[in-house]
Tab-separated table of C-alpha atoms in Angstrom:
chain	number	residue	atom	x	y	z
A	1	UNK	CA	-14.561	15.700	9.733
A	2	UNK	CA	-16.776	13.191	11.348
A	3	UNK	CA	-17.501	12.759	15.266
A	4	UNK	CA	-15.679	10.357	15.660
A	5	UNK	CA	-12.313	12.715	14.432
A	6	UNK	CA	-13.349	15.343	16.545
A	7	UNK	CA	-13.401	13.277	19.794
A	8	UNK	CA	-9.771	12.099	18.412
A	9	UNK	CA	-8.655	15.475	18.038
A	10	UNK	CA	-10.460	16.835	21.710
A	11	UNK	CA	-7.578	18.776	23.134
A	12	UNK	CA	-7.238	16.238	26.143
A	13	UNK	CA	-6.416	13.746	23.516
A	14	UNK	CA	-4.242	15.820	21.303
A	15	UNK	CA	-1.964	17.064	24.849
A	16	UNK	CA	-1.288	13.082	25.887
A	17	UNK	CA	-0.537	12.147	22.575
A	18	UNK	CA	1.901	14.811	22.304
A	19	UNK	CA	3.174	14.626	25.829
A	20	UNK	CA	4.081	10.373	25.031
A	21	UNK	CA	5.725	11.123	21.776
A	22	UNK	CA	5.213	7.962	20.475
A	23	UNK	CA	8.253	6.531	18.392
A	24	UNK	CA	5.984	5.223	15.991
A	25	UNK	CA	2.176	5.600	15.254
A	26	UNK	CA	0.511	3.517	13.475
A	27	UNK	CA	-2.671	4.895	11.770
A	28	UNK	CA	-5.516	2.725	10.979
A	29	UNK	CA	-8.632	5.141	10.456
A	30	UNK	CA	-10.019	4.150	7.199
A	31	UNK	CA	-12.554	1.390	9.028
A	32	UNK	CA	-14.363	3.518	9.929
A	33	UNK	CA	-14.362	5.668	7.060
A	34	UNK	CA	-14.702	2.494	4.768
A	35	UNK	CA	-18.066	1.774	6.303
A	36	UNK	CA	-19.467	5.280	6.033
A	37	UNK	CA	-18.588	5.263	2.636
A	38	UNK	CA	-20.129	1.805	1.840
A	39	UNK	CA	-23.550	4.126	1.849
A	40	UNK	CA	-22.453	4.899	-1.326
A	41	UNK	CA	-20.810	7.899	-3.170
A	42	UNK	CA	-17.491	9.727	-2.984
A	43	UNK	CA	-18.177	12.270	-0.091
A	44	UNK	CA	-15.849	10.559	2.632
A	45	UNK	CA	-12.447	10.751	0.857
A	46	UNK	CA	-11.886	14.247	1.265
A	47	UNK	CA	-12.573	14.041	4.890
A	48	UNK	CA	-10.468	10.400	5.092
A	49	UNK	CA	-7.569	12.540	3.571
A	50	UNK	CA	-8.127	15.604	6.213
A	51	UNK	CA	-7.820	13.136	8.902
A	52	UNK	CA	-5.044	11.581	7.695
A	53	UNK	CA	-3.066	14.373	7.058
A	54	UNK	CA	-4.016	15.807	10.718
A	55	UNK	CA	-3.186	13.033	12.537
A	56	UNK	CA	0.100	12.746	10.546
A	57	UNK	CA	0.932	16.721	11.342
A	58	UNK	CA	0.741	15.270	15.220
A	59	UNK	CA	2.952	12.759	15.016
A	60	UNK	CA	5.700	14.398	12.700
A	61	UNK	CA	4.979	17.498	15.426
A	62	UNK	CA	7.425	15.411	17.671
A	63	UNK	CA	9.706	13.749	15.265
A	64	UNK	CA	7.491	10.292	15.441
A	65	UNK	CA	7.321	7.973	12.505
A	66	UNK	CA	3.794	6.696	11.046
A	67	UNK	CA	2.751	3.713	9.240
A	68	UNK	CA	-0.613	3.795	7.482
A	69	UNK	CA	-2.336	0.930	7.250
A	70	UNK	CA	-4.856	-0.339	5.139
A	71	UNK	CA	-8.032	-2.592	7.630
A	72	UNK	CA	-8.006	-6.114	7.861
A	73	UNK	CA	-10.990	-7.626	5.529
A	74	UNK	CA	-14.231	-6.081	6.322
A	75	UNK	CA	-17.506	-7.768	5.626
A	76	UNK	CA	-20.490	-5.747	3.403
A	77	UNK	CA	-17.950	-3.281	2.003
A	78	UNK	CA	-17.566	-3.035	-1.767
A	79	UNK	CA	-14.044	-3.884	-3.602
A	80	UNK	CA	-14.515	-0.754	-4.982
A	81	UNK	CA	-15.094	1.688	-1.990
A	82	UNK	CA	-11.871	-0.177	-0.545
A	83	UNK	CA	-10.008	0.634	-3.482
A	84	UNK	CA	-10.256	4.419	-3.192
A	85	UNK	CA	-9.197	4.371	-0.176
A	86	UNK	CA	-6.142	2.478	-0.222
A	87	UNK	CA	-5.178	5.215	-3.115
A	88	UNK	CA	-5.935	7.529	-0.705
A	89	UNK	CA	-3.420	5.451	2.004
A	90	UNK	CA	-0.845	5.530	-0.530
A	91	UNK	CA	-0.922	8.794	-1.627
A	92	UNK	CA	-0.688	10.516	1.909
A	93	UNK	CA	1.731	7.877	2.850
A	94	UNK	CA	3.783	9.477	-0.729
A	95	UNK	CA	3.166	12.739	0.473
A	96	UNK	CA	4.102	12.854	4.099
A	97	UNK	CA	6.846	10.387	4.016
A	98	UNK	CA	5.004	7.939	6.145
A	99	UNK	CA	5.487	4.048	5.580
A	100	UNK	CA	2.375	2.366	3.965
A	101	UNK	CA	1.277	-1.079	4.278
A	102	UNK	CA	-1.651	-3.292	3.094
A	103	UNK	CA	-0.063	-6.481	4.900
A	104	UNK	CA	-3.334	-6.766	6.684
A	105	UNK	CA	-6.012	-6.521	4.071
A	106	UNK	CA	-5.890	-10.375	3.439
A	107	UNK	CA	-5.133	-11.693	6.200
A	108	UNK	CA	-8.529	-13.606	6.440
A	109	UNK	CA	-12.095	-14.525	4.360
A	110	UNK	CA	-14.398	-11.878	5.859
A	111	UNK	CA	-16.994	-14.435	4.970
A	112	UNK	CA	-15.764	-16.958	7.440
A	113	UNK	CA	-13.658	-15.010	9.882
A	114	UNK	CA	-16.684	-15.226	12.446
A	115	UNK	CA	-16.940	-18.888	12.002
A	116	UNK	CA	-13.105	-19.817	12.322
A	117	UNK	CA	-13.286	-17.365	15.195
A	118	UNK	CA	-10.983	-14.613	13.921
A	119	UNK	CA	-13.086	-12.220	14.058
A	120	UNK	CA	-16.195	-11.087	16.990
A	121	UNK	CA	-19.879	-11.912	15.578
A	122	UNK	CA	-19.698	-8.508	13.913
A	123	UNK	CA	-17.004	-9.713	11.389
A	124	UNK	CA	-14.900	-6.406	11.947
A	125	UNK	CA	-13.163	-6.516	15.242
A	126	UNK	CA	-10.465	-9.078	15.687
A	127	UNK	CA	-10.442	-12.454	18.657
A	128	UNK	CA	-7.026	-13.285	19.927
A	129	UNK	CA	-6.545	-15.155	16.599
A	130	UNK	CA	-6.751	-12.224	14.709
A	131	UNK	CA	-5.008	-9.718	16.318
A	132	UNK	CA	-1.708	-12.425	16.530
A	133	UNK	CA	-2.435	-12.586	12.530
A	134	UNK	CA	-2.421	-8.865	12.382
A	135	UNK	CA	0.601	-8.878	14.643
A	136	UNK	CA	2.677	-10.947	12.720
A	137	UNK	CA	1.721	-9.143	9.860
A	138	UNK	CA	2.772	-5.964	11.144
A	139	UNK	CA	5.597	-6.695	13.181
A	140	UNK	CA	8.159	-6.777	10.259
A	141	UNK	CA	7.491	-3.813	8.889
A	142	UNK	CA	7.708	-1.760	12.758
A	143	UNK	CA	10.964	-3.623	12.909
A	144	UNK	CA	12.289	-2.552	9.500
A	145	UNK	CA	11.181	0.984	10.575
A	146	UNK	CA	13.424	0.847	13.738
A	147	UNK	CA	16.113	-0.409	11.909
A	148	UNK	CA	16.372	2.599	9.124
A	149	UNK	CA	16.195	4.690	12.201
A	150	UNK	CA	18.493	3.693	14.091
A	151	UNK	CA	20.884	3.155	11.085
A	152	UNK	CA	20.130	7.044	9.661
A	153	UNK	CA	20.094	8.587	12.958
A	154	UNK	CA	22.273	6.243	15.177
A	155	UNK	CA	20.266	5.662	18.085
């Protein structure tokens, strides 16, 4: 686990996550992950994997729904290093029953995103323009999700 899981999963966090019961979450922690493992070598799929499944466990805990989502385009990180763990995305997704998604992984040239202003100077976190491109992105697949739910369970 890295720190940044363990603050996550402080028990503070873990009790208000579980007290809102969230209808859907949707989990996007392989940014982080992505750029740890741009280093170099395979240590930080295992531990991407853990966290997945952990944070999954939470949500099903309550009857939520999850999404897993693979990041937007991130500068300085290898085609390859995102490839492993989108396989890693879809295979938890497979396993838990959780919907997968890589709607947002070209969504924009990391090379220019700064420039067009889609992204902050860092290339990584979204402007307005961004987030309404991830947005749109996302917002038919949360509204297909609904829809199977409220068709299967009736509410």
């Amino acid at each position: 686990m890295c720190s940044s899981d363990l603050q996550d999963f402080a028990p503070r966090i873990i009790q208000a996550l579980l007290h809102q019961r969230f209808d859907i979450s949707v989990l996007m922690p392989a940014y982080i992950w992505e750029f740890a493992a741009a280093g170099g070598g395979s240590k930080y799929e295992k531990g991407y994997a853990s966290e997945l499944h952990n944070r999954i466990g939470l949500v099903k805990s309550y009857g939520g729904m999850c999404l897993i989502v693979d990041p937007s385009p991130l500068p300085l990180v290898l085609g390859s290093v995102i490839g492993r763990f989108q396989a890693i995305d879809r295979l938890v997704a497979k396993e838990t029953g959780c919907a997968y998604t890589n709607a947002l992984t070209h969504l924009w040239n990391p090379s220019t995103a700064v420039q067009r202003g889609i992204t902050l100077i860092d290339g990584v976190h979204p402007r307005s323009p961004g987030y309404r491109l991830m947005a749109n992105a996302l917002v038919p697949i949360l509204d297909r999700m609904v829809r199977e739910r409220v068709r299967t369970r009736g509410f």
